[in-house]
Short mmCIF file of C-alpha atoms and ligand atoms in Angstrom, two decimals:
data_model
loop_
_atom_site.label_atom_id
_atom_site.label_comp_id
_atom_site.label_asym_id
_atom_site.label_seq_id
_atom_site.Cartn_x
_atom_site.Cartn_y
_atom_site.Cartn_z
CA MET A 1 -19.75 -5.67 -9.37
CA ILE A 2 -17.05 -7.32 -7.31
CA THR A 3 -18.14 -10.53 -5.65
CA LYS A 4 -15.00 -11.84 -3.90
CA ILE A 5 -11.94 -10.16 -2.85
CA GLY A 6 -9.18 -12.25 -1.46
CA ILE A 7 -6.61 -11.02 1.36
CA ILE A 8 -2.98 -13.03 1.78
CA GLY A 9 -2.43 -12.33 5.60
CA GLY A 10 -4.51 -11.95 8.48
CA GLY A 11 -2.37 -10.02 10.71
CA ASN A 12 -2.97 -6.50 11.75
CA ILE A 13 -3.47 -5.05 8.70
CA GLY A 14 -5.60 -8.10 7.16
CA GLY A 15 -7.67 -7.96 9.99
CA VAL A 16 -8.76 -4.28 9.36
CA ILE A 17 -9.01 -4.80 5.85
CA VAL A 18 -11.42 -7.46 6.56
CA GLN A 19 -13.48 -5.82 9.13
CA GLU A 20 -13.83 -2.69 6.72
CA ILE A 21 -14.13 -4.51 3.45
CA ALA A 22 -17.41 -6.20 5.95
CA ARG A 23 -18.44 -2.64 7.23
CA ARG A 24 -18.21 -0.98 3.97
CA ARG A 25 -19.93 -4.17 2.22
CA LEU A 26 -17.71 -4.18 -0.68
CA SER A 27 -18.03 -7.00 -2.15
CA ARG A 28 -20.10 -10.36 -1.14
CA SER A 29 -18.19 -12.69 0.14
CA ILE A 30 -14.59 -11.99 1.37
CA GLY A 31 -11.42 -15.13 1.57
CA LEU A 32 -8.60 -14.76 4.01
CA VAL A 33 -5.89 -16.81 4.02
CA ASP A 34 -3.24 -16.93 6.69
CA VAL A 35 -0.84 -19.45 7.73
CA LYS A 36 -0.16 -19.29 11.12
CA PRO A 37 -1.37 -21.95 13.49
CA PRO A 38 -3.45 -23.26 14.96
CA ASP A 39 -5.76 -21.25 12.58
CA VAL A 40 -5.55 -17.70 12.81
CA ALA A 41 -7.77 -16.37 9.79
CA ARG A 42 -10.28 -19.00 10.58
CA GLY A 43 -10.47 -17.31 13.89
CA LYS A 44 -10.42 -13.50 12.86
CA CYS A 45 -13.10 -14.39 10.36
CA LEU A 46 -15.63 -16.07 12.89
CA ASP A 47 -15.11 -13.54 15.12
CA ILE A 48 -16.34 -10.98 12.68
CA ALA A 49 -18.73 -13.07 10.98
CA GLU A 50 -20.54 -13.84 14.29
CA GLY A 51 -20.55 -9.23 14.59
CA ILE A 52 -21.69 -8.88 11.09
CA PRO A 53 -25.74 -9.29 11.75
CA ILE A 54 -24.65 -6.40 14.30
CA ILE A 55 -23.99 -4.11 11.56
CA ASN A 56 -26.04 -5.75 9.04
CA ALA A 57 -23.59 -7.35 6.67
CA ASP A 58 -24.90 -9.65 4.94
CA ILE A 59 -21.78 -11.07 3.29
CA THR A 60 -19.89 -14.15 3.51
CA ILE A 61 -16.61 -14.34 5.17
CA GLU A 62 -14.15 -17.06 5.21
CA GLY A 63 -10.56 -17.38 6.44
CA SER A 64 -8.52 -20.30 6.49
CA LYS A 65 -4.76 -21.62 6.58
CA SER A 66 -5.16 -23.09 2.63
CA TYR A 67 -4.88 -20.66 -0.08
CA GLU A 68 -8.19 -22.31 -1.68
CA VAL A 69 -9.95 -19.99 0.42
CA ILE A 70 -9.11 -17.19 -2.11
CA ARG A 71 -10.60 -19.01 -5.01
CA ASP A 72 -11.63 -17.01 -8.06
CA ALA A 73 -11.29 -13.79 -5.95
CA GLN A 74 -11.72 -10.64 -8.20
CA ILE A 75 -9.26 -8.18 -6.13
CA VAL A 76 -6.34 -10.11 -3.80
CA ILE A 77 -4.62 -7.38 -0.97
CA ASN A 78 -1.38 -9.05 -0.22
CA THR A 79 -0.39 -8.41 3.69
CA ALA A 80 1.88 -11.42 4.09
CA GLY A 81 5.05 -10.33 5.99
CA VAL A 82 6.83 -9.41 8.63
CA PRO A 83 6.63 -5.81 9.87
CA ARG A 84 9.10 -3.74 11.26
CA THR A 85 9.50 -3.85 15.29
CA VAL A 86 11.98 -2.35 17.51
CA ARG A 87 14.93 -4.34 18.30
CA ALA A 88 16.40 -5.79 21.96
CA ASP A 89 19.16 -2.96 21.39
CA GLY A 90 16.21 -0.38 21.06
CA SER A 91 17.27 0.48 17.00
CA ILE A 92 14.24 0.16 14.14
CA PRO A 93 15.32 -1.64 11.03
CA THR A 94 14.61 0.03 7.77
CA ARG A 95 11.94 -1.42 5.79
CA GLU A 96 15.02 -2.75 3.31
CA GLU A 97 16.35 -4.63 6.26
CA LEU A 98 12.55 -7.08 5.91
CA LEU A 99 13.59 -7.82 2.31
CA ALA A 100 15.54 -11.31 2.71
CA ILE A 101 12.37 -12.68 4.61
CA ASN A 102 9.46 -11.13 3.14
CA LEU A 103 11.28 -12.49 -0.52
CA GLN A 104 10.19 -15.85 0.75
CA ILE A 105 7.11 -15.30 2.00
CA THR A 106 6.28 -13.36 -1.39
CA ASP A 107 7.15 -16.15 -3.56
CA MET A 108 4.59 -18.13 -1.83
CA VAL A 109 2.33 -15.77 -1.96
CA ALA A 110 2.82 -15.10 -5.94
CA ASP A 111 2.44 -18.91 -6.67
CA ASN A 112 -0.99 -19.34 -4.45
CA ILE A 113 -1.98 -16.09 -6.88
CA LEU A 114 -1.88 -17.57 -10.01
CA ASN A 115 -2.72 -21.05 -8.85
CA TYR A 116 -6.03 -19.59 -7.09
CA CYS A 117 -6.99 -16.23 -8.86
CA PRO A 118 -4.63 -15.29 -11.60
CA LYS A 119 -6.80 -12.92 -13.30
CA ALA A 120 -7.38 -10.81 -9.89
CA ILE A 121 -6.32 -7.10 -9.47
CA VAL A 122 -3.70 -7.82 -6.96
CA ILE A 123 -2.74 -4.90 -4.16
CA SER A 124 0.43 -5.32 -2.52
CA VAL A 125 1.26 -3.89 1.53
CA ALA A 126 4.22 -5.95 2.07
CA ASN A 127 7.45 -4.10 3.00
CA PRO A 128 9.69 -3.41 1.85
CA LEU A 129 6.91 -1.77 -0.53
CA ASP A 130 8.58 -1.50 -4.12
CA ALA A 131 10.65 -4.19 -3.85
CA ILE A 132 7.72 -7.02 -2.84
CA VAL A 133 6.03 -5.41 -5.85
CA PHE A 134 8.75 -6.05 -7.95
CA ARG A 135 9.08 -9.59 -7.37
CA LEU A 136 5.65 -10.25 -7.45
CA PHE A 137 5.96 -8.57 -11.20
CA GLN A 138 8.59 -11.21 -12.06
CA ARG A 139 7.01 -14.34 -10.57
CA LEU A 140 3.33 -13.23 -11.78
CA ASN A 141 4.05 -11.73 -14.89
CA ILE A 142 0.71 -10.43 -15.27
CA PRO A 143 -0.40 -7.09 -16.89
CA LYS A 144 0.80 -3.59 -15.15
CA ASN A 145 -2.55 -2.54 -15.08
CA ARG A 146 -3.30 -5.08 -12.35
CA LEU A 147 -0.74 -4.95 -10.01
CA ILE A 148 -0.49 -1.71 -7.53
CA GLY A 149 1.30 -1.08 -4.65
CA MET A 150 0.32 0.41 -1.73
CA ALA A 151 2.42 3.33 -0.22
CA GLY A 152 1.60 6.53 -1.66
CA VAL A 153 -1.99 7.18 -0.20
CA LEU A 154 -0.56 6.50 3.75
CA ASP A 155 2.34 8.74 3.20
CA SER A 156 0.10 11.00 1.55
CA ALA A 157 -2.35 10.55 4.60
CA ARG A 158 0.23 11.48 6.52
CA TYR A 159 1.45 14.56 5.02
CA ARG A 160 -2.15 15.85 4.93
CA TYR A 161 -2.60 15.24 8.43
CA PHE A 162 0.59 16.71 9.68
CA VAL A 163 -0.29 19.59 7.27
CA ALA A 164 -3.65 20.10 8.71
CA GLU A 165 -2.42 20.15 12.34
CA ALA A 166 0.06 22.53 11.71
CA ALA A 167 -2.46 25.23 9.77
CA GLY A 168 -5.54 24.20 12.16
CA VAL A 169 -7.60 23.21 9.34
CA SER A 170 -9.59 20.19 8.21
CA VAL A 171 -7.96 17.19 6.89
CA GLU A 172 -10.59 17.20 4.15
CA SER A 173 -9.40 20.73 3.09
CA VAL A 174 -5.51 19.36 2.19
CA ASN A 175 -4.80 18.19 -0.75
CA ALA A 176 -0.67 16.34 -1.04
CA MET A 177 1.21 13.86 -2.82
CA VAL A 178 4.01 11.58 -1.94
CA LEU A 179 6.21 9.92 -4.79
CA GLY A 180 9.13 7.82 -5.27
CA GLY A 181 9.95 4.84 -2.80
CA HIS A 182 8.39 3.77 0.30
CA GLY A 183 11.62 4.20 2.29
CA ASP A 184 13.76 7.17 3.64
CA THR A 185 13.70 9.05 0.09
CA MET A 186 10.05 8.90 -0.38
CA VAL A 187 8.92 12.45 -2.02
CA PRO A 188 6.47 15.01 -0.29
CA VAL A 189 5.82 17.14 -3.36
CA ARG A 190 5.33 20.54 -2.05
CA SER A 191 4.32 21.92 -5.31
CA CYS A 192 1.28 19.67 -5.19
CA CYS A 193 0.43 20.24 -1.43
CA GLN A 194 -2.64 22.63 -1.41
CA ILE A 195 -5.17 23.85 1.49
CA ALA A 196 -8.64 24.83 -0.56
CA GLY A 197 -6.69 24.82 -3.60
CA ILE A 198 -4.81 27.60 -2.07
CA PRO A 199 -0.73 26.79 -2.25
CA VAL A 200 0.29 24.89 1.24
CA GLU A 201 2.98 27.83 1.36
CA GLU A 202 0.42 30.37 2.18
CA PHE A 203 -0.45 28.80 5.11
CA LEU A 204 2.88 28.04 6.55
CA PRO A 205 6.52 29.05 6.40
CA ALA A 206 9.02 26.54 4.68
CA ASP A 207 10.93 25.89 7.89
CA VAL A 208 7.94 24.52 9.49
CA LEU A 209 6.80 22.60 5.72
CA ASP A 210 10.43 21.14 5.89
CA ARG A 211 10.17 19.89 9.23
CA ILE A 212 6.58 18.44 8.35
CA GLU A 213 8.10 16.78 5.35
CA GLU A 214 10.99 15.02 7.15
CA ARG A 215 8.23 13.83 9.60
CA VAL A 216 6.19 12.57 7.04
CA ARG A 217 9.48 10.35 5.58
CA ASN A 218 10.08 8.67 9.28
CA ALA A 219 6.49 8.40 10.16
CA GLY A 220 6.50 4.36 9.73
CA ALA A 221 9.28 4.51 12.10
CA GLU A 222 7.90 6.68 14.70
CA VAL A 223 5.00 4.53 15.09
CA VAL A 224 6.83 1.83 15.40
CA GLY A 225 9.15 3.20 18.13
CA LEU A 226 5.85 4.05 19.53
CA MET A 227 4.50 0.86 20.02
CA GLY A 228 7.48 -1.04 20.46
CA THR A 229 6.43 -4.62 18.29
CA GLY A 230 4.92 -4.01 15.34
CA SER A 231 4.28 -1.50 13.03
CA ALA A 232 1.28 1.21 12.04
CA PHE A 233 -1.88 -1.22 10.49
CA VAL A 234 -4.46 0.80 10.91
CA SER A 235 -3.81 3.96 8.52
CA PRO A 236 -2.20 1.61 6.14
CA ALA A 237 -5.42 -0.94 6.44
CA TRP A 238 -7.88 2.17 5.39
CA SER A 239 -5.31 3.11 2.61
CA ALA A 240 -5.67 -0.40 0.94
CA ILE A 241 -9.60 0.11 1.39
CA GLU A 242 -9.23 3.46 -0.54
CA MET A 243 -7.72 1.94 -3.27
CA ILE A 244 -10.02 -1.05 -3.20
CA GLU A 245 -13.34 1.05 -3.04
CA THR A 246 -12.26 3.28 -5.89
CA ILE A 247 -11.57 -0.06 -7.91
CA VAL A 248 -14.85 -1.53 -6.89
CA PHE A 249 -16.65 1.76 -7.49
CA ASP A 250 -14.56 2.45 -10.97
CA LYS A 251 -14.40 5.79 -8.97
CA LYS A 252 -11.41 6.97 -11.72
CA LYS A 253 -9.83 8.69 -8.21
CA ILE A 254 -6.04 10.06 -9.13
CA LEU A 255 -4.23 8.59 -5.86
CA PRO A 256 -0.34 7.91 -5.93
CA CYS A 257 0.30 4.47 -6.15
CA CYS A 258 3.90 1.94 -6.97
CA VAL A 259 3.34 0.69 -10.45
CA LEU A 260 5.59 0.17 -13.07
CA LEU A 261 6.79 2.90 -15.22
CA GLU A 262 7.58 2.09 -18.54
CA SER A 263 9.23 5.43 -19.91
CA GLU A 264 6.98 7.64 -17.81
CA TYR A 265 9.28 9.91 -15.19
CA GLY A 266 11.98 8.61 -17.07
CA VAL A 267 11.74 5.63 -15.56
CA ASN A 268 11.77 2.23 -17.34
CA GLY A 269 10.66 -1.61 -16.03
CA TYR A 270 10.46 -0.15 -12.28
CA PHE A 271 7.84 0.22 -9.50
CA VAL A 272 7.74 3.63 -8.48
CA GLY A 273 5.25 6.03 -6.57
CA VAL A 274 3.30 8.10 -8.83
CA PRO A 275 -0.36 9.38 -9.48
CA VAL A 276 -2.27 6.84 -11.60
CA VAL A 277 -6.33 7.06 -12.24
CA LEU A 278 -7.48 3.98 -10.52
CA GLY A 279 -10.56 2.21 -11.95
CA ALA A 280 -12.56 -0.98 -12.64
CA ASN A 281 -9.58 -1.86 -14.28
CA GLY A 282 -7.23 -1.35 -12.08
CA VAL A 283 -4.49 1.11 -13.20
CA GLU A 284 -6.00 3.01 -15.83
CA ARG A 285 -3.47 5.51 -16.69
CA ILE A 286 -0.39 6.86 -14.95
CA ILE A 287 -0.19 11.00 -14.77
CA GLU A 288 2.64 13.17 -15.27
CA ILE A 289 2.92 15.75 -13.45
CA ARG A 290 5.55 18.91 -13.70
CA LEU A 291 7.44 18.38 -10.43
CA THR A 292 10.03 21.51 -9.38
CA ASP A 293 13.73 21.36 -10.00
CA THR A 294 14.58 20.35 -6.21
CA GLU A 295 11.54 17.79 -6.52
CA LYS A 296 12.73 16.21 -9.75
CA GLN A 297 16.23 15.68 -8.17
CA ALA A 298 14.62 14.23 -4.90
CA PHE A 299 12.36 11.78 -6.80
CA ASP A 300 15.73 11.07 -9.37
CA ARG A 301 17.42 9.87 -5.97
CA SER A 302 14.23 7.69 -4.46
CA VAL A 303 14.31 6.24 -7.74
CA GLU A 304 17.81 5.35 -7.28
CA THR A 305 17.39 3.54 -4.16
CA VAL A 306 14.37 1.48 -5.62
CA LYS A 307 16.47 0.67 -8.21
CA LYS A 308 19.19 -0.63 -5.79
CA THR A 309 16.54 -3.00 -3.87
CA ALA A 310 14.83 -4.45 -7.03
CA GLU A 311 18.65 -5.61 -8.23
CA ASP A 312 18.59 -7.11 -5.42
CA VAL A 313 15.42 -9.07 -5.98
CA LYS A 314 17.09 -9.90 -9.03
CA CYS A 315 19.64 -11.47 -7.71
CA VAL A 316 17.40 -13.98 -5.47
CA ARG A 317 16.83 -16.87 -7.53
N1 APR B 401 0.83 -16.91 3.46
C1 APR B 401 -0.25 -15.89 4.37
N2 APR B 401 0.29 -15.30 5.39
C2 APR B 401 1.50 -15.70 5.45
C3 APR B 401 2.47 -16.35 5.38
C4 APR B 401 1.97 -16.75 3.88
N3 APR B 401 3.60 -17.41 2.91
N4 APR B 401 3.47 -15.34 6.19
C5 APR B 401 3.35 -15.01 7.03
N5 APR B 401 1.99 -14.72 6.81
C6 APR B 401 1.32 -14.33 7.69
C7 APR B 401 1.91 -13.78 9.11
O1 APR B 401 1.68 -14.86 9.92
C8 APR B 401 1.07 -12.85 9.98
O2 APR B 401 -0.24 -13.38 10.54
O3 APR B 401 1.01 -12.56 7.44
C9 APR B 401 0.68 -11.84 8.93
C10 APR B 401 1.21 -10.56 8.79
O4 APR B 401 0.84 -9.77 10.32
P1 APR B 401 1.03 -9.15 11.17
O5 APR B 401 2.78 -10.02 11.51
O6 APR B 401 0.33 -8.33 11.90
O7 APR B 401 1.90 -7.58 9.94
P2 APR B 401 1.14 -6.55 9.56
O8 APR B 401 1.37 -5.20 10.48
O9 APR B 401 -0.42 -7.04 8.95
O10 APR B 401 2.10 -5.98 8.28
C11 APR B 401 2.48 -7.14 7.36
O11 APR B 401 2.70 -4.85 5.56
O12 APR B 401 3.11 -2.85 6.05
C12 APR B 401 4.01 -3.96 6.18
O13 APR B 401 5.71 -3.82 6.65
C13 APR B 401 4.65 -4.59 7.28
O14 APR B 401 5.37 -6.54 6.07
C14 APR B 401 4.44 -5.80 6.90
C15 APR B 401 3.11 -6.34 5.99
#
């Protein structure tokens, strides 16, 4: 039984995560830290706590500017970081362009995880996803089963949604997976996409699937462009919740997650999105699936991008 979940960063994503943990009663207590003045985390938590009698969720919710509030959390979610937003000239930055600023924040996050909850399973959401997880690994030096990046669940949900819409079927009937890095080179794996167990190609022609997969790769930017300020936050928060729930209830669900590869998929020493079994111990197994030649080439290209950003991270002390 999980008694405490800590959330770092109480902005858009962190706020929805706290609400959902409370609504679904995933732990006995929640600690939310955010450095934003005057005391945003405390304010958000007070707002949610005052509502819990209405939803009959008898849990403790505490927010603070001080990292002390995440002490002894068994699971920690890192959402601290600047999101993408439309620039004054109308352009949209890539996730990689957030690296310099978010690395500084990540170092503070890592130091405080080590200080207050060094045994926690850490799920990181901040962008650029793969690079931030890599940095956390450098700093935390924790067993690889306890450090997981959230991206694949979100990208796959987007793939499922677009396929369901195009095929005119329930999202519940669509299975799909997006692997590789969480950037423009991500790989929607068509050979794994099925509707009620039937290959997706039996429902949709290749050109429609091509367009859907392109939209998946740009889905984050599409939302940023429409919103004007900030980036998607409800679907990323729900994606993190899916991972938390799987761990809390030891479900052993297979979800695409950003994890440390040590020879799997021919990759060594980098965090890349692949299917894993998630359970009470975090990452319990990495699943190696057979990709088509085209998918394998796309995956390798995506890994090259992940490696490049990780090398940039290594250069920052
Ligand atoms: N410690 C704790 N919280 C911090 C720190 C820090 N060192 N630095 C910044 N924060 C907080 C900010 O004060 C802000 O409230 O992180 C929060 C981020 O919230 P938003 O700006 O609303 O961003 P959000 O949409 O939640 O996205 C967070 O996840 O998906 C990624 O690209 C996204 O990197 C971004 C992150």
